[in-house]
Amino acid sequence: MHDERRRIEERVERVHNQRVKPAIYAATVPFEVEAWQAPGEPVPFEEAAGAAYEPFAMGTPWGPPWGTTWFRMSGQVPAEWAGRRVEAVIDLGFVGDWPGNQAEALVHRVDGTPLKAVNPLNQYVPVGNPAAGGERIDYLVEAASNPDILANDFAEPTPLGDVLTAGDRPLYTFRRADLAVLDEQVWHLDLDLQVLRELMVHLGEHEPRRHEIMHALDRAMDALDLDDISGSAAAVREVLAPVLARPAHASAHTISGVGHAHIDSAWLWPIRETKRKTSRTFSNVTSLADEYEDFIFACSQAQQYEWVRDNYPHVWARIQESVKKGQWAPVGGMWVEADGNLPGGEAIARQLVHGKRFFIEHFGVETKGVWLPDSFGYTAAYPQLAKLAGNDWFLTQKISWNQTNKFPHHTFWWEGIDGTRIFTHFPPVDTYNARFSGEEMDRAVRNYSEKGAGTRSLAPFGWGDGGGGPTREIMERARRLADLEGSPKVVIEHPDQFFAKAREEYPDAPVWVGELYLELHRATYTSQARTKQGNRRSEHRLREAELWATTAALHAPGYTYPYEKLDRLWKTVLLHQFHDILPGSSIAWVHREAEAEYARVAGELEALTAEAVAALGAGGTRVFNAGPYDRAEVIRTSAGAPAYVEVPGSGSAPLAAADGAATGSPQPVTVSGRVLDNGLVRVEVAEDGTLSSVYDIRAGREVLAGRGNLLRLHTDLPNYWDAWDIDKHYKNRFTDLLDPDSVTVVEDDPLLGAIRVTRSFGKGSTLTQTITVRAGSPRIDIETDIDWHEAEKIIKAAFPVDVRAAHSSAEIQFGHVQRPTHTNTSWESARFEVSGHRWVHIGEPGYGVAVLNDSTYGHDVSRTVREDGGTTTTVALSLVRAPRIPDPEADQGRHRFTYSLLPGATIGDAVAEGYALNLPLRVAESAGAAEPVVSVAGDGVTVEAVKLADDRSGDVVVRLYESRGGRARGLVRTGFPLAGFQVTDLLERPREEDAAAAVAADGAVEVTLRPFQVLTLRLRRGE
């Protein structure tokens, strides 16, 4: 047989694209269209319905950036269309095929009921099937003219990312608004051809099945009358029916498809636009559910459900009905799909608590899995936290984006830092926006790592990265691929069903231990530093507000615990932990609003804390310690004078002295030239402003092996994704800042000494650092104030330490992870920038050093061997970046933060000082409480949260964990009569699995924890 592949394939392609597709709609009549441009922000339907509309012609430009145009459309179904499938077809002037980042619209009936959205790949609205001839159709269409931020493929900065800079030039040209008859035979023929063509080209040239399909397509083209596509479509489908009916091989891979619409809660659009995106997408989904009984849609992010509930009651009612019918599957159990590295431990716990509770309360559904397809790496604390919230499985896809190494598994057990394991899956289709194309089906099978052991994988299908969701075309593809030779089998089912089947067939799946590190998007630990600082500050302010509110509720008659306010503030902070807000990868508008929200949250939490402290009564000036450990340190009084105080963890103490001469003060600080000495450490500042020496007097050894606090300005232009990525070549070009404007002693007091270094550099940037040593503490604080005006740069602060550290330890949620300092393998080499929370620790047997921070997450740790044979291990903190895409002004302006060097530190010291740096002591006029609400005796047992139970029973909830990486035993005592206790899960429900970890002990609770174990105690108050 002659090889005619080229002729046949080109023939089919041309006829399909040029003749079949244009014939899908058999007849059309135009709507009459009028328009009204809403001024400013979006308006309610009622306001738009009463507005004054003007005639609008097709081909007219419309829509300024971020604007809203309402279109009134009126039409009449021709009498001769009676009994046929009639649809409204609307093309707003769509660009490309991505529905998430351009014009979108929600179509309403004139009574305000939302019907369905339209976007580039979903332009129809059902009118009737069958339609009534002569029927009048009237719609009000809310069209959003969101700019295409990716129009230049992220090649250059754009002012379109903020309504303040975007201008008002119309972005789109309206192309079409018609009533049309859908020719169902032609539409189905189009789908038959799509599926067979794509399957054919992805089968090997040696495969008989490929040639069978090819010749069937050739015969089908012979059967097609090019002058009567509609009339011959049924006959053509009969020709193709036999090849579509051939069943899949018995060993064919099974793909569990579940509908999905990845709606970023903010990204290339602001939060206000996401609220509308949810209504559009969820209208589409519920409409599709009416057409396809076998359709199942998985949807996460309780925050988005709440937006719909509050703003679109009709859509909310349709969601509730779909859940009851089993077609809508709430998943994920989190408030939003949060970043997987940066939120604190208690914040991730609250993400799970608020998310799961929402689904239980509103749908009677307890979600069983964590659904995080698009976060930029995942903390090793997740398995334990997920299980403590009642989850059985974990799903993500993002690790397939690795730049260097291919992750070895798709189905596996993920083991966290405490030993907890959770069943985990990465869809080998390598997308959470699948459409069941031939290329995707081929990739899923080729890519699947578990061949020979597992036989199934999951594919979230539907248009996403901004919404849209599944379409009827994707559902039709799934039906054709349910049992088709040459393809994997597709079954539509709930994710819980997939995970149950996958676990049953593969119970001994391999184990991956530790973090899921994404070898890409490493700059998300640093970009938009003010957003990250707002999150860090908010997390600690929430801890403090809850602690003192609990104290006041226990000890202050008449005080009412602020449940509603704390709940609302927590949800605001949780929302801004979304995986494109907190990482710094959103447009300028998003981060501008985030900074304003963090400022509002700070103000409200300060007011709540002040109210709680004041409620404890008058009684002099006291110092309040919201941290979990007792502290003895130097503070400044309200008058600005230094004072040395001792305060119990989670408690308060009188301010004993305000003149710096308190009895029992530690050895005083001396300042001599550029040398600060407090008897514990001696710090010398060089003429160039770096630390030339840090001598640990206690250990009798020099800490540094080079310039300490070396500020290095690197060129930072990644290959792509500017706000997301930092590529390894950034290290190759840099300037060390060694020419200060001034080095000046600014504090010379027995309780503290400080030297200030000022610098000017680059394009008008300035940097001021105050290096402070306090009496009684080896911690060296470096308070930093940067006025930053660089572009495509990153500034790092490096500490070369004279220790031979085999690994670094970085704090994560409820513990820490160890990472090798060598680069023996490609996996280790790829970790050239990593995340950590309040501290990084390096050490050798017998001696360690910690670098602490109050708002920095990105860092790197490297080591080299010196000519003298010693080893230098360097910790470098990433302070500020200057990406220009998608926010051209990212990080420009003022930044204030503190980082610290802690010589002679154990892991326990790092934990304690990390809390201390992030939770400054508070001075207030108050009588305080006689005892802390809770105190713990026992090394390594750390209290993370103290609050009243969410059920308003008055019980006190305490969350604690083992923080050093070893077994720990502690005695938990209360500052109130203890009537009983219970070990609970994160949702404050009894947890029998951990019940043995706590026992009653003479009016207290004795706890025994494994390394990094998280334990939640519910304490019942006595009389």
Short mmCIF file of N, CA, C and O in Angstrom, two decimals, residues 350 533-549 559 561-574 577 596-614 626 919 922:
data_model
loop_
_atom_site.label_atom_id
_atom_site.label_comp_id
_atom_site.label_asym_id
_atom_site.label_seq_id
_atom_site.Cartn_x
_atom_site.Cartn_y
_atom_site.Cartn_z
N ARG A 350 -5.63 27.36 60.34
CA ARG A 350 -6.88 28.10 60.20
C ARG A 350 -7.41 28.04 58.76
O ARG A 350 -8.62 28.08 58.55
N GLN A 533 5.66 41.13 54.51
CA GLN A 533 5.76 41.68 55.85
C GLN A 533 4.38 41.88 56.47
O GLN A 533 4.18 41.60 57.66
N GLY A 534 3.43 42.33 55.67
CA GLY A 534 2.07 42.48 56.17
C GLY A 534 1.51 41.16 56.66
O GLY A 534 0.82 41.11 57.70
N ASN A 535 1.79 40.09 55.94
CA ASN A 535 1.32 38.77 56.37
C ASN A 535 1.99 38.35 57.68
O ASN A 535 1.32 37.92 58.62
N ARG A 536 3.31 38.48 57.74
CA ARG A 536 4.02 38.06 58.96
C ARG A 536 3.53 38.84 60.17
O ARG A 536 3.25 38.27 61.23
N ARG A 537 3.41 40.15 60.03
CA ARG A 537 2.95 40.98 61.14
C ARG A 537 1.52 40.60 61.53
O ARG A 537 1.19 40.53 62.72
N SER A 538 0.68 40.36 60.55
CA SER A 538 -0.72 40.03 60.84
C SER A 538 -0.82 38.71 61.60
O SER A 538 -1.61 38.59 62.55
N GLU A 539 -0.04 37.71 61.19
CA GLU A 539 -0.08 36.42 61.88
C GLU A 539 0.28 36.59 63.35
O GLU A 539 -0.38 36.00 64.24
N HIS A 540 1.31 37.37 63.63
CA HIS A 540 1.73 37.53 65.02
C HIS A 540 0.78 38.44 65.80
O HIS A 540 0.55 38.22 67.00
N ARG A 541 0.22 39.43 65.16
CA ARG A 541 -0.77 40.27 65.84
C ARG A 541 -2.03 39.47 66.17
O ARG A 541 -2.67 39.69 67.21
N LEU A 542 -2.42 38.57 65.30
CA LEU A 542 -3.58 37.72 65.58
C LEU A 542 -3.30 36.82 66.77
O LEU A 542 -4.17 36.63 67.65
N ARG A 543 -2.11 36.26 66.83
CA ARG A 543 -1.74 35.44 67.99
C ARG A 543 -1.86 36.26 69.27
O ARG A 543 -2.44 35.80 70.26
N GLU A 544 -1.32 37.47 69.22
CA GLU A 544 -1.32 38.31 70.41
C GLU A 544 -2.74 38.72 70.80
O GLU A 544 -3.11 38.68 71.98
N ALA A 545 -3.55 39.11 69.83
CA ALA A 545 -4.92 39.52 70.13
C ALA A 545 -5.71 38.37 70.74
O ALA A 545 -6.47 38.56 71.71
N GLU A 546 -5.56 37.17 70.21
CA GLU A 546 -6.29 36.02 70.75
C GLU A 546 -5.83 35.70 72.18
O GLU A 546 -6.66 35.39 73.05
N LEU A 547 -4.53 35.77 72.41
CA LEU A 547 -4.02 35.46 73.75
C LEU A 547 -4.56 36.42 74.80
O LEU A 547 -5.08 36.00 75.84
N TRP A 548 -4.45 37.73 74.52
CA TRP A 548 -4.88 38.69 75.53
C TRP A 548 -6.40 38.77 75.62
O TRP A 548 -6.95 39.03 76.71
N ALA A 549 -7.11 38.49 74.52
CA ALA A 549 -8.57 38.43 74.59
C ALA A 549 -8.99 37.23 75.45
O ALA A 549 -9.96 37.33 76.22
N TYR A 559 -16.02 41.50 80.27
CA TYR A 559 -15.35 41.50 78.96
C TYR A 559 -15.95 40.41 78.09
O TYR A 559 -16.18 39.28 78.54
N TYR A 561 -15.42 38.16 74.67
CA TYR A 561 -14.44 37.71 73.68
C TYR A 561 -14.92 38.09 72.28
O TYR A 561 -16.07 37.81 71.91
N PRO A 562 -14.08 38.72 71.44
CA PRO A 562 -14.52 39.25 70.13
C PRO A 562 -14.51 38.19 69.03
O PRO A 562 -13.75 38.27 68.07
N TYR A 563 -15.38 37.19 69.15
CA TYR A 563 -15.40 36.08 68.19
C TYR A 563 -15.55 36.58 66.76
O TYR A 563 -14.78 36.18 65.86
N GLU A 564 -16.57 37.40 66.51
CA GLU A 564 -16.87 37.82 65.13
C GLU A 564 -15.73 38.62 64.53
O GLU A 564 -15.35 38.42 63.36
N LYS A 565 -15.17 39.54 65.31
CA LYS A 565 -14.10 40.38 64.77
C LYS A 565 -12.86 39.54 64.46
O LYS A 565 -12.24 39.72 63.40
N LEU A 566 -12.50 38.65 65.36
CA LEU A 566 -11.32 37.80 65.11
C LEU A 566 -11.56 36.89 63.90
O LEU A 566 -10.65 36.68 63.09
N ASP A 567 -12.76 36.36 63.79
CA ASP A 567 -13.07 35.51 62.65
C ASP A 567 -12.92 36.28 61.34
O ASP A 567 -12.30 35.80 60.38
N ARG A 568 -13.46 37.48 61.31
CA ARG A 568 -13.37 38.30 60.09
C ARG A 568 -11.93 38.67 59.77
O ARG A 568 -11.51 38.61 58.60
N LEU A 569 -11.16 39.03 60.78
CA LEU A 569 -9.76 39.42 60.54
C LEU A 569 -8.93 38.23 60.10
O LEU A 569 -8.07 38.35 59.22
N TRP A 570 -9.17 37.08 60.71
CA TRP A 570 -8.46 35.88 60.26
C TRP A 570 -8.76 35.62 58.78
O TRP A 570 -7.85 35.33 57.99
N LYS A 571 -10.01 35.73 58.40
CA LYS A 571 -10.37 35.42 57.01
C LYS A 571 -9.75 36.42 56.04
O LYS A 571 -9.40 36.05 54.91
N THR A 572 -9.59 37.67 56.47
CA THR A 572 -8.92 38.64 55.61
C THR A 572 -7.47 38.24 55.40
O THR A 572 -6.95 38.28 54.27
N VAL A 573 -6.79 37.84 56.46
CA VAL A 573 -5.40 37.43 56.35
C VAL A 573 -5.29 36.15 55.54
O VAL A 573 -4.40 36.01 54.68
N LEU A 574 -6.19 35.21 55.76
CA LEU A 574 -6.16 33.96 55.00
C LEU A 574 -6.36 34.21 53.51
O LEU A 574 -5.71 33.58 52.67
N GLN A 577 -3.28 35.18 51.74
CA GLN A 577 -2.26 34.13 51.61
C GLN A 577 -2.46 33.33 50.33
O GLN A 577 -1.71 32.37 50.09
N ALA A 596 -2.94 48.02 51.87
CA ALA A 596 -3.97 48.78 52.58
C ALA A 596 -4.76 47.88 53.52
O ALA A 596 -5.10 48.28 54.65
N GLU A 597 -5.04 46.66 53.10
CA GLU A 597 -5.77 45.74 53.96
C GLU A 597 -4.94 45.34 55.18
O GLU A 597 -5.46 45.26 56.30
N TYR A 598 -3.66 45.09 54.98
CA TYR A 598 -2.81 44.76 56.13
C TYR A 598 -2.75 45.92 57.12
O TYR A 598 -2.72 45.71 58.34
N ALA A 599 -2.73 47.14 56.62
CA ALA A 599 -2.73 48.30 57.52
C ALA A 599 -4.03 48.36 58.31
O ALA A 599 -4.04 48.66 59.52
N ARG A 600 -5.15 48.08 57.64
CA ARG A 600 -6.44 48.07 58.34
C ARG A 600 -6.48 46.97 59.39
O ARG A 600 -6.92 47.18 60.54
N VAL A 601 -6.00 45.78 59.02
CA VAL A 601 -5.97 44.65 59.96
C VAL A 601 -5.11 45.01 61.17
O VAL A 601 -5.48 44.73 62.32
N ALA A 602 -3.96 45.62 60.92
CA ALA A 602 -3.07 45.99 62.02
C ALA A 602 -3.77 46.95 62.97
O ALA A 602 -3.69 46.80 64.21
N GLY A 603 -4.47 47.94 62.43
CA GLY A 603 -5.16 48.89 63.27
C GLY A 603 -6.24 48.23 64.11
O GLY A 603 -6.37 48.51 65.32
N GLU A 604 -7.02 47.35 63.51
CA GLU A 604 -8.08 46.69 64.26
C GLU A 604 -7.53 45.75 65.32
O GLU A 604 -8.05 45.67 66.44
N LEU A 605 -6.45 45.03 64.99
CA LEU A 605 -5.88 44.11 65.97
C LEU A 605 -5.22 44.85 67.12
O LEU A 605 -5.28 44.42 68.28
N GLU A 606 -4.58 45.98 66.81
CA GLU A 606 -4.01 46.78 67.89
C GLU A 606 -5.10 47.26 68.82
O GLU A 606 -4.94 47.26 70.06
N ALA A 607 -6.24 47.66 68.25
CA ALA A 607 -7.35 48.12 69.08
C ALA A 607 -7.92 46.98 69.93
O ALA A 607 -8.22 47.17 71.12
N LEU A 608 -8.06 45.79 69.35
CA LEU A 608 -8.57 44.64 70.10
C LEU A 608 -7.63 44.28 71.25
O LEU A 608 -8.07 43.99 72.37
N THR A 609 -6.32 44.29 70.94
CA THR A 609 -5.34 43.95 71.97
C THR A 609 -5.35 44.98 73.09
O THR A 609 -5.33 44.63 74.28
N ALA A 610 -5.37 46.25 72.73
CA ALA A 610 -5.40 47.31 73.74
C ALA A 610 -6.65 47.21 74.61
O ALA A 610 -6.59 47.40 75.83
N GLU A 611 -7.76 46.90 73.99
CA GLU A 611 -9.02 46.76 74.74
C GLU A 611 -8.93 45.61 75.73
O GLU A 611 -9.36 45.73 76.89
N ALA A 612 -8.36 44.48 75.30
CA ALA A 612 -8.25 43.32 76.18
C ALA A 612 -7.31 43.60 77.35
O ALA A 612 -7.60 43.26 78.50
N VAL A 613 -6.17 44.21 77.05
CA VAL A 613 -5.20 44.51 78.10
C VAL A 613 -5.79 45.51 79.10
O VAL A 613 -5.64 45.36 80.32
N ALA A 614 -6.49 46.51 78.59
CA ALA A 614 -7.09 47.50 79.47
C ALA A 614 -8.19 46.89 80.33
O ALA A 614 -8.40 47.30 81.48
N ALA A 626 3.69 38.13 74.58
CA ALA A 626 2.82 37.22 73.84
C ALA A 626 3.56 35.99 73.34
O ALA A 626 2.94 35.09 72.78
N LEU A 919 7.67 38.93 68.09
CA LEU A 919 6.63 39.31 69.04
C LEU A 919 7.23 40.26 70.07
O LEU A 919 7.55 39.87 71.20
N ARG A 922 5.19 44.24 74.90
CA ARG A 922 4.24 45.35 74.85
C ARG A 922 4.18 46.01 76.24
O ARG A 922 3.99 45.32 77.25
#
